[in-house]
């Protein structure tokens, strides 16, 4: 961001100092700086699998706050529709005073807003080498401005977002299974929809959305898992009752035991099912580099926007040591951190990071998550293996 002299006068010296920070303090590699290889990547890891249906971010390439568009991860359940922005319309329907049918151009004519937002797929995990994650600058309009334009009906409580993509799903009712073709869809409460953050987005890092990212328009829910960010948006439907679609009520849920000893026969043990909503607190080591004898460990944190208290790094069986958060991080960006690894010796090492937020929530270990029985929302600390030559 460029700050003119007039801006400095207008916003004051403190703001000038703030804006004068480099775009990111985790820079591209310095002269002489080289990567220390990770030894925990499976041979099969491919950022771009051959079928072209998804893309993983290769964390070893993270060199700044913003993930370049051609590296930004993508994943979805069905086909990836190719929509024509000249004819595609987004309907606003259901319990609204004025039903709308909005084109990309209609949205672009509305007041524009931008956010730097990081997110991951709720299925992101060590198996995916944490590559179902990215961070970008999104441009669009506030969802609440669109809702205001339609006029929210008095009875509306729930806002459902439909994508233009569709597929067949099993819908089970008692002993019967129906195969039903349906659109991808997710919902949020009207209360959440009217917060300032949710956006209908049409650009990523200054470029129109790519088809893979939901062209022409998608929802972005800052602080939520990727599944909330409905791509190829085709309809926004307001209703009174809860939306029970497959990807809302069944597919994206987490099942865990609480209470008792966790044993299935223990009467004190309860089984709890919850929706996948906000990002759970997670940190991952992305990259380790060496410059002469100096070693640097870099990584990212994702969470729901709660301010962080600390990020720490542990080398082998050593103590937890504080890492430094990047000053360019924002509330909803992923938060980059750097740790200066002193006294690194040749050979194999295990490095792990953990993040703590201001509410005292600490990123769990894999062991801490033993009572989570399903694989989504895996925010466990991830030990990484490197080899120093
Ligand atoms: N229309 C539609 N939107 C969708 C999906 C989908 O299958 N269809 N998948 C969701 C899931 S599970 C994730 S993790 C994110 C991924 O967003 P990205 O592909 O832009 O990274 O898209 C979400 N939005
Ligand atoms: Mo996902």
CSV table of C-alpha atoms and ligand atoms in Angstrom, one decimal:
chain,number,residue,atom,x,y,z
A,1,UNK,CA,0.0,0.0,0.0
A,2,UNK,CA,1.3,3.4,-0.9
A,3,UNK,CA,0.9,6.2,1.5
A,4,UNK,CA,1.0,9.7,0.2
A,5,UNK,CA,2.2,12.8,2.2
A,6,UNK,CA,-1.4,13.9,2.4
A,7,UNK,CA,-2.4,10.5,3.9
A,8,UNK,CA,0.3,10.8,6.5
A,9,UNK,CA,-1.1,14.2,7.5
A,10,UNK,CA,-4.6,12.9,7.5
A,11,UNK,CA,-4.0,9.6,9.4
A,12,UNK,CA,-1.1,10.6,11.6
A,13,UNK,CA,2.4,9.3,12.1
A,14,UNK,CA,1.2,6.1,13.9
A,15,UNK,CA,-0.8,5.1,10.8
A,16,UNK,CA,2.1,6.1,8.6
A,17,UNK,CA,4.3,3.7,10.5
A,18,UNK,CA,1.7,1.0,10.2
A,19,UNK,CA,1.3,1.4,6.5
A,20,UNK,CA,5.0,1.8,5.9
A,21,UNK,CA,5.6,-1.9,6.9
A,22,UNK,CA,6.7,-4.1,4.1
A,23,UNK,CA,4.0,-5.9,2.3
A,24,UNK,CA,5.1,-8.9,4.3
A,25,UNK,CA,8.0,-9.5,6.6
A,26,UNK,CA,8.3,-13.1,5.6
A,27,UNK,CA,10.1,-12.4,2.4
A,28,UNK,CA,11.0,-14.4,-0.6
A,29,UNK,CA,14.3,-16.1,0.1
A,30,UNK,CA,17.3,-13.8,0.7
A,31,UNK,CA,20.5,-14.2,-1.3
A,32,UNK,CA,22.3,-17.3,-0.1
A,33,UNK,CA,19.2,-18.7,1.7
A,34,UNK,CA,18.3,-22.3,0.7
A,35,UNK,CA,15.6,-24.7,1.7
A,36,UNK,CA,16.3,-27.4,4.2
A,37,UNK,CA,14.5,-30.5,2.8
A,38,UNK,CA,11.6,-32.0,4.6
A,39,UNK,CA,11.8,-35.8,4.7
A,40,UNK,CA,8.1,-36.3,5.5
A,41,UNK,CA,6.6,-35.6,2.1
A,42,UNK,CA,5.3,-38.9,0.6
A,43,UNK,CA,6.7,-39.6,-2.8
A,44,UNK,CA,3.1,-39.5,-4.1
A,45,UNK,CA,2.6,-35.8,-3.0
A,46,UNK,CA,1.6,-33.8,-6.1
A,47,UNK,CA,0.3,-30.2,-5.8
A,48,UNK,CA,-1.5,-30.8,-9.1
A,49,UNK,CA,-2.9,-34.3,-9.3
A,50,UNK,CA,-3.1,-35.7,-12.8
A,51,UNK,CA,-6.9,-35.6,-13.1
A,52,UNK,CA,-6.8,-31.8,-12.6
A,53,UNK,CA,-9.8,-31.9,-10.3
A,54,UNK,CA,-8.1,-30.3,-7.3
A,55,UNK,CA,-5.0,-28.4,-6.3
A,56,UNK,CA,-2.9,-28.6,-3.2
A,57,UNK,CA,-0.8,-25.7,-2.0
A,58,UNK,CA,2.8,-26.9,-1.6
A,59,UNK,CA,3.7,-25.3,1.7
A,60,UNK,CA,7.4,-25.3,0.8
A,61,UNK,CA,6.6,-22.5,-1.7
A,62,UNK,CA,5.0,-20.2,0.8
A,63,UNK,CA,7.0,-17.0,0.6
A,64,UNK,CA,4.6,-14.3,1.6
A,65,UNK,CA,1.2,-13.4,3.0
A,66,UNK,CA,-0.7,-13.8,-0.3
A,67,UNK,CA,-1.0,-17.2,-2.1
A,68,UNK,CA,-0.5,-16.5,-5.8
A,69,UNK,CA,-3.6,-17.4,-7.9
A,70,UNK,CA,-1.9,-20.2,-9.8
A,71,UNK,CA,-1.0,-21.9,-6.4
A,72,UNK,CA,-4.3,-21.2,-4.6
A,73,UNK,CA,-5.8,-24.6,-3.5
A,74,UNK,CA,-9.1,-25.7,-4.9
A,75,UNK,CA,-11.4,-28.6,-4.1
A,76,UNK,CA,-15.1,-29.4,-4.5
A,77,UNK,CA,-17.6,-32.3,-4.6
A,78,UNK,CA,-19.0,-32.2,-8.0
A,79,UNK,CA,-18.2,-30.9,-11.5
A,80,UNK,CA,-16.8,-27.4,-11.9
A,81,UNK,CA,-19.4,-25.5,-13.9
A,82,UNK,CA,-18.2,-23.1,-16.6
A,83,UNK,CA,-20.5,-20.2,-16.2
A,84,UNK,CA,-21.0,-17.3,-18.6
A,85,UNK,CA,-20.8,-14.0,-16.6
A,86,UNK,CA,-22.8,-12.2,-19.2
A,87,UNK,CA,-25.8,-14.3,-18.7
A,88,UNK,CA,-25.4,-15.9,-15.2
A,89,UNK,CA,-27.7,-14.6,-12.6
A,90,UNK,CA,-27.7,-14.9,-8.8
A,91,UNK,CA,-31.3,-15.1,-7.5
A,92,UNK,CA,-32.2,-13.8,-4.1
A,93,UNK,CA,-35.4,-15.7,-3.2
A,94,UNK,CA,-37.7,-16.9,-0.5
A,95,UNK,CA,-38.6,-14.7,2.4
A,96,UNK,CA,-37.6,-11.4,0.9
A,97,UNK,CA,-39.6,-8.3,0.1
A,98,UNK,CA,-38.2,-7.9,-3.4
A,99,UNK,CA,-36.8,-11.1,-5.1
A,100,UNK,CA,-33.7,-10.2,-7.0
A,101,UNK,CA,-31.8,-11.6,-10.0
A,102,UNK,CA,-28.3,-10.1,-10.0
A,103,UNK,CA,-25.6,-10.4,-12.6
A,104,UNK,CA,-21.9,-10.0,-12.0
A,105,UNK,CA,-22.2,-6.5,-13.4
A,106,UNK,CA,-25.0,-5.7,-10.9
A,107,UNK,CA,-22.7,-6.7,-8.0
A,108,UNK,CA,-19.7,-4.8,-9.4
A,109,UNK,CA,-21.9,-1.7,-9.5
A,110,UNK,CA,-22.5,-1.9,-5.7
A,111,UNK,CA,-20.1,-0.5,-3.1
A,112,UNK,CA,-17.0,-2.7,-3.1
A,113,UNK,CA,-15.1,-4.1,-0.2
A,114,UNK,CA,-11.9,-6.1,0.2
A,115,UNK,CA,-10.6,-8.6,2.8
A,116,UNK,CA,-7.4,-10.6,3.2
A,117,UNK,CA,-8.7,-14.0,4.1
A,118,UNK,CA,-7.1,-17.3,4.8
A,119,UNK,CA,-8.9,-20.6,5.1
A,120,UNK,CA,-8.5,-24.4,4.8
A,121,UNK,CA,-10.7,-27.3,3.9
A,122,UNK,CA,-12.1,-29.0,7.0
A,123,UNK,CA,-10.5,-32.2,5.6
A,124,UNK,CA,-7.1,-30.6,5.6
A,125,UNK,CA,-4.6,-32.7,7.5
A,126,UNK,CA,-1.1,-34.2,7.6
A,127,UNK,CA,-2.3,-36.6,4.9
A,128,UNK,CA,-2.8,-33.7,2.6
A,129,UNK,CA,0.5,-32.2,3.8
A,130,UNK,CA,-1.8,-29.4,5.0
A,131,UNK,CA,-2.0,-28.3,1.4
A,132,UNK,CA,-5.8,-27.6,1.4
A,133,UNK,CA,-5.1,-24.1,2.6
A,134,UNK,CA,-4.4,-20.7,1.1
A,135,UNK,CA,-4.6,-17.0,1.8
A,136,UNK,CA,-5.7,-14.3,-0.6
A,137,UNK,CA,-7.1,-10.8,-1.0
A,138,UNK,CA,-10.8,-11.1,-2.0
A,139,UNK,CA,-12.9,-8.3,-3.6
A,140,UNK,CA,-16.7,-8.2,-3.7
A,141,UNK,CA,-19.7,-6.8,-1.9
A,142,UNK,CA,-21.0,-7.3,1.6
A,143,UNK,CA,-23.6,-10.0,1.8
A,144,UNK,CA,-25.7,-7.8,4.1
A,145,UNK,CA,-25.8,-5.0,1.5
A,146,UNK,CA,-27.4,-7.5,-0.9
A,147,UNK,CA,-29.8,-8.7,1.8
A,148,UNK,CA,-30.7,-5.1,2.5
A,149,UNK,CA,-31.4,-4.5,-1.2
A,150,UNK,CA,-33.8,-7.4,-1.3
A,151,UNK,CA,-35.4,-6.5,2.0
A,152,UNK,CA,-35.3,-9.4,4.6
A,153,UNK,CA,-38.8,-10.8,5.4
A,154,UNK,CA,-39.9,-10.7,9.0
A,155,UNK,CA,-40.0,-14.5,9.3
A,156,UNK,CA,-36.6,-15.2,7.8
A,157,UNK,CA,-34.1,-16.9,10.0
A,158,UNK,CA,-31.8,-18.9,7.7
A,159,UNK,CA,-29.9,-18.0,4.6
A,160,UNK,CA,-29.2,-20.8,2.1
A,161,UNK,CA,-26.5,-20.6,-0.6
A,162,UNK,CA,-26.8,-22.8,-3.7
A,163,UNK,CA,-24.0,-23.4,-6.2
A,164,UNK,CA,-24.6,-24.1,-9.9
A,165,UNK,CA,-22.8,-27.4,-9.5
A,166,UNK,CA,-24.9,-30.6,-8.8
A,167,UNK,CA,-24.6,-34.3,-8.3
A,168,UNK,CA,-26.5,-37.3,-7.0
A,169,UNK,CA,-26.5,-38.0,-3.3
A,170,UNK,CA,-28.0,-40.8,-1.2
A,171,UNK,CA,-30.7,-39.4,1.0
A,172,UNK,CA,-31.5,-42.0,3.7
A,173,UNK,CA,-34.8,-42.1,5.4
A,174,UNK,CA,-35.3,-45.1,7.8
A,175,UNK,CA,-34.6,-48.2,5.7
A,176,UNK,CA,-35.0,-46.4,2.4
A,177,UNK,CA,-32.3,-44.7,0.3
A,178,UNK,CA,-33.2,-42.2,-2.3
A,179,UNK,CA,-30.7,-41.2,-5.0
A,180,UNK,CA,-31.4,-37.5,-5.5
A,181,UNK,CA,-29.7,-35.1,-7.7
A,182,UNK,CA,-29.1,-31.8,-5.9
A,183,UNK,CA,-27.1,-28.6,-6.0
A,184,UNK,CA,-24.2,-28.1,-3.6
A,185,UNK,CA,-25.6,-25.9,-0.9
A,186,UNK,CA,-24.8,-24.6,2.5
A,187,UNK,CA,-26.6,-22.3,5.0
A,188,UNK,CA,-25.9,-19.9,7.8
A,189,UNK,CA,-28.2,-18.2,10.3
A,190,UNK,CA,-29.6,-14.8,9.3
A,191,UNK,CA,-27.7,-13.4,12.3
A,192,UNK,CA,-24.4,-14.5,10.9
A,193,UNK,CA,-25.4,-13.4,7.4
A,194,UNK,CA,-25.9,-9.8,8.6
A,195,UNK,CA,-22.5,-9.5,10.2
A,196,UNK,CA,-20.1,-7.2,8.4
A,197,UNK,CA,-17.7,-10.0,7.2
A,198,UNK,CA,-19.5,-12.3,4.9
A,199,UNK,CA,-18.9,-11.3,1.2
A,200,UNK,CA,-20.1,-12.1,-2.2
A,201,UNK,CA,-16.7,-12.2,-3.9
A,202,UNK,CA,-15.8,-11.8,-7.6
A,203,UNK,CA,-12.0,-11.2,-7.5
A,204,UNK,CA,-9.0,-12.9,-5.9
A,205,UNK,CA,-5.7,-11.0,-5.7
A,206,UNK,CA,-7.1,-8.4,-8.2
A,207,UNK,CA,-8.0,-11.0,-10.8
A,208,UNK,CA,-11.5,-12.2,-11.7
A,209,UNK,CA,-12.2,-15.5,-9.9
A,210,UNK,CA,-10.9,-18.5,-11.9
A,211,UNK,CA,-13.4,-21.2,-12.8
A,212,UNK,CA,-11.8,-23.4,-10.1
A,213,UNK,CA,-12.3,-20.7,-7.5
A,214,UNK,CA,-16.1,-20.3,-8.3
A,215,UNK,CA,-16.3,-17.9,-11.2
A,216,UNK,CA,-18.1,-15.6,-11.5
A,217,UNK,CA,-19.2,-15.1,-7.8
A,218,UNK,CA,-18.8,-17.0,-4.6
A,219,UNK,CA,-19.5,-16.6,-0.9
A,220,UNK,CA,-16.6,-16.0,1.4
A,221,UNK,CA,-17.1,-16.4,5.2
A,222,UNK,CA,-14.0,-15.0,6.9
A,223,UNK,CA,-13.0,-17.2,9.9
A,224,UNK,CA,-14.9,-20.3,8.7
A,225,UNK,CA,-13.8,-23.5,7.1
A,226,UNK,CA,-13.7,-23.6,3.3
A,227,UNK,CA,-16.9,-25.5,3.0
A,228,UNK,CA,-18.8,-22.4,3.9
A,229,UNK,CA,-17.4,-20.5,0.9
A,230,UNK,CA,-20.0,-21.6,-1.7
A,231,UNK,CA,-18.5,-21.4,-5.2
A,232,UNK,CA,-20.4,-20.8,-8.5
A,233,UNK,CA,-23.1,-19.0,-6.5
A,234,UNK,CA,-26.5,-19.3,-8.2
A,235,UNK,CA,-29.1,-18.6,-5.5
A,236,UNK,CA,-29.5,-17.1,-2.0
A,237,UNK,CA,-32.6,-18.3,-0.4
A,238,UNK,CA,-34.1,-17.0,2.8
A,239,UNK,CA,-36.3,-19.3,4.9
A,240,UNK,CA,-37.6,-19.7,8.4
A,241,UNK,CA,-36.6,-23.3,9.1
A,242,UNK,CA,-33.1,-24.9,9.3
A,243,UNK,CA,-31.7,-26.1,6.0
A,244,UNK,CA,-31.1,-29.9,6.1
A,245,UNK,CA,-29.1,-30.4,2.9
A,246,UNK,CA,-26.5,-33.1,2.7
A,247,UNK,CA,-23.4,-30.8,2.9
A,248,UNK,CA,-25.0,-28.9,5.8
A,249,UNK,CA,-26.6,-31.4,8.1
A,250,UNK,CA,-24.8,-34.7,7.3
A,251,UNK,CA,-21.5,-34.7,5.4
A,252,UNK,CA,-19.8,-31.8,7.3
A,253,UNK,CA,-20.1,-32.8,10.9
A,254,UNK,CA,-17.8,-34.0,13.6
A,255,UNK,CA,-18.6,-36.9,15.9
A,256,UNK,CA,-16.8,-37.1,19.3
A,257,UNK,CA,-17.3,-38.6,22.7
A,258,UNK,CA,-17.4,-36.5,25.8
A,259,UNK,CA,-17.7,-37.4,29.5
A,260,UNK,CA,-17.1,-40.8,31.1
A,261,UNK,CA,-14.1,-42.8,30.0
A,262,UNK,CA,-15.0,-42.6,26.3
A,263,UNK,CA,-15.8,-46.3,26.2
A,264,UNK,CA,-18.8,-47.3,24.2
A,265,UNK,CA,-20.4,-49.1,27.1
A,266,UNK,CA,-19.8,-46.5,29.7
A,267,UNK,CA,-23.1,-44.9,30.5
A,268,UNK,CA,-21.4,-41.6,31.3
A,269,UNK,CA,-19.9,-41.3,27.8
A,270,UNK,CA,-22.0,-39.2,25.4
A,271,UNK,CA,-21.7,-39.0,21.7
A,272,UNK,CA,-21.8,-35.5,20.4
A,273,UNK,CA,-22.3,-34.4,16.7
A,274,UNK,CA,-21.5,-30.9,15.7
A,275,UNK,CA,-21.6,-28.9,12.5
A,276,UNK,CA,-18.4,-27.7,10.8
A,277,UNK,CA,-18.4,-23.9,11.1
A,278,UNK,CA,-15.5,-21.8,12.4
A,279,UNK,CA,-11.9,-22.6,11.8
A,280,UNK,CA,-10.3,-24.3,14.7
A,281,UNK,CA,-7.0,-23.0,16.0
A,282,UNK,CA,-4.1,-24.5,14.0
A,283,UNK,CA,-0.5,-23.8,13.2
A,284,UNK,CA,1.7,-25.6,10.7
A,285,UNK,CA,5.4,-25.4,9.9
A,286,UNK,CA,5.6,-24.7,6.2
A,287,UNK,CA,9.2,-24.1,5.4
A,288,UNK,CA,12.7,-24.4,6.9
A,289,UNK,CA,15.6,-22.5,5.4
A,290,UNK,CA,19.3,-22.1,5.9
A,291,UNK,CA,21.6,-19.2,5.3
A,292,UNK,CA,25.2,-20.0,6.2
A,293,UNK,CA,24.8,-21.3,9.7
A,294,UNK,CA,21.5,-19.5,10.4
A,295,UNK,CA,18.3,-21.6,10.2
A,296,UNK,CA,14.8,-20.1,10.0
A,297,UNK,CA,11.5,-21.9,10.5
A,298,UNK,CA,8.4,-20.4,9.0
A,299,UNK,CA,4.7,-21.4,9.1
A,300,UNK,CA,1.2,-20.2,9.3
A,301,UNK,CA,-1.7,-20.1,11.8
A,302,UNK,CA,-5.4,-20.3,10.9
A,303,UNK,CA,-8.2,-19.5,13.3
A,304,UNK,CA,-11.6,-17.8,13.6
A,305,UNK,CA,-10.0,-14.3,14.0
A,306,UNK,CA,-9.5,-14.5,17.8
A,307,UNK,CA,-6.3,-12.6,18.6
A,308,UNK,CA,-3.3,-14.8,19.3
A,309,UNK,CA,-1.2,-15.0,22.4
A,310,UNK,CA,1.7,-17.0,21.2
A,311,UNK,CA,3.2,-19.3,18.6
A,312,UNK,CA,5.9,-21.6,19.8
A,313,UNK,CA,8.3,-24.0,18.1
A,314,UNK,CA,9.9,-27.1,19.6
A,315,UNK,CA,13.0,-28.8,18.2
A,316,UNK,CA,13.4,-32.5,19.0
A,317,UNK,CA,13.0,-32.9,22.8
A,318,UNK,CA,13.9,-29.3,23.5
A,319,UNK,CA,11.7,-26.7,25.3
A,320,UNK,CA,9.0,-24.7,23.5
A,321,UNK,CA,10.5,-21.4,22.2
A,322,UNK,CA,8.5,-18.3,21.1
A,323,UNK,CA,8.2,-17.6,17.4
A,324,UNK,CA,7.5,-14.1,16.0
A,325,UNK,CA,4.2,-13.2,14.3
A,326,UNK,CA,4.5,-11.3,11.0
A,327,UNK,CA,3.4,-7.6,11.3
A,328,UNK,CA,1.6,-7.9,8.0
A,329,UNK,CA,-0.9,-10.4,9.3
A,330,UNK,CA,-4.5,-9.3,9.6
A,331,UNK,CA,-7.5,-10.5,11.7
A,332,UNK,CA,-8.7,-12.9,9.0
A,333,UNK,CA,-5.5,-13.6,7.1
A,334,UNK,CA,-3.6,-16.7,7.9
A,335,UNK,CA,-0.9,-15.5,10.3
A,336,UNK,CA,2.7,-16.1,9.3
A,337,UNK,CA,5.3,-16.8,11.9
A,338,UNK,CA,9.1,-17.0,12.0
A,339,UNK,CA,11.4,-18.8,14.4
A,340,UNK,CA,15.1,-18.4,14.4
A,341,UNK,CA,16.5,-21.8,15.0
A,342,UNK,CA,19.8,-21.5,16.8
A,343,UNK,CA,22.4,-24.2,17.1
A,344,UNK,CA,20.9,-26.5,14.4
A,345,UNK,CA,23.1,-29.5,13.9
A,346,UNK,CA,23.5,-31.8,10.9
A,347,UNK,CA,21.2,-34.8,10.8
A,348,UNK,CA,17.5,-35.5,11.2
A,349,UNK,CA,15.3,-33.3,13.3
A,350,UNK,CA,11.7,-33.1,14.3
A,351,UNK,CA,10.1,-29.7,14.5
A,352,UNK,CA,6.6,-28.9,15.8
A,353,UNK,CA,4.7,-25.7,16.3
A,354,UNK,CA,1.8,-24.8,18.6
A,355,UNK,CA,-0.4,-21.7,18.8
A,356,UNK,CA,-2.3,-20.3,21.8
A,357,UNK,CA,-5.0,-17.6,21.5
A,358,UNK,CA,-5.8,-14.8,24.0
A,359,UNK,CA,-8.6,-16.9,25.5
A,360,UNK,CA,-6.0,-19.5,26.5
A,361,UNK,CA,-7.1,-22.0,23.9
A,362,UNK,CA,-4.1,-24.1,23.0
A,363,UNK,CA,-3.7,-26.0,19.7
A,364,UNK,CA,-4.2,-29.7,20.6
A,365,UNK,CA,-1.9,-32.6,20.0
A,366,UNK,CA,-3.1,-35.6,18.0
A,367,UNK,CA,-3.5,-37.4,21.3
A,368,UNK,CA,-5.7,-34.6,22.7
A,369,UNK,CA,-8.0,-35.3,19.7
A,370,UNK,CA,-8.4,-39.0,20.3
A,371,UNK,CA,-12.0,-38.6,21.2
A,372,UNK,CA,-12.8,-37.0,17.9
A,373,UNK,CA,-14.0,-40.0,15.9
A,374,UNK,CA,-14.3,-38.5,12.4
A,375,UNK,CA,-11.5,-36.9,10.4
A,376,UNK,CA,-12.8,-33.4,9.7
A,377,UNK,CA,-11.5,-30.5,11.8
A,378,UNK,CA,-8.1,-32.0,12.4
A,379,UNK,CA,-6.2,-29.1,13.9
A,380,UNK,CA,-3.6,-31.2,15.7
A,381,UNK,CA,0.0,-30.1,16.1
A,382,UNK,CA,1.9,-31.6,13.2
A,383,UNK,CA,5.5,-32.7,13.9
A,384,UNK,CA,7.6,-32.1,10.8
A,385,UNK,CA,10.8,-33.9,9.8
A,386,UNK,CA,13.8,-32.2,8.2
A,387,UNK,CA,17.3,-33.3,7.4
A,388,UNK,CA,20.2,-30.9,7.8
A,389,UNK,CA,23.1,-31.8,5.6
B,1,LIG,N1,-20.4,-24.8,-5.2
B,1,LIG,C1,-19.5,-25.4,-4.4
B,1,LIG,N2,-18.9,-24.7,-3.5
B,1,LIG,C2,-18.0,-25.2,-2.7
B,1,LIG,C3,-17.7,-26.6,-2.7
B,1,LIG,C4,-18.4,-27.4,-3.7
B,1,LIG,O1,-18.3,-28.6,-3.8
B,1,LIG,N3,-19.3,-26.7,-4.5
B,1,LIG,N4,-16.8,-27.2,-1.9
B,1,LIG,C5,-16.5,-26.4,-0.7
B,1,LIG,C6,-15.3,-26.9,0.1
B,1,LIG,S1,-15.5,-28.4,0.8
B,1,LIG,C7,-14.2,-26.2,0.2
B,1,LIG,S2,-12.9,-26.7,1.2
B,1,LIG,C8,-14.0,-24.9,-0.5
B,1,LIG,C9,-12.7,-24.9,-1.3
B,1,LIG,O2,-12.5,-23.6,-1.8
B,1,LIG,P1,-11.5,-23.3,-3.0
B,1,LIG,O3,-11.7,-24.4,-4.0
B,1,LIG,O4,-11.7,-22.0,-3.5
B,1,LIG,O5,-10.1,-23.4,-2.3
B,1,LIG,O6,-15.0,-24.7,-1.5
B,1,LIG,C10,-16.3,-24.9,-0.9
B,1,LIG,N5,-17.3,-24.4,-1.8
B,2,LIG,MO1,-13.7,-28.8,2.2
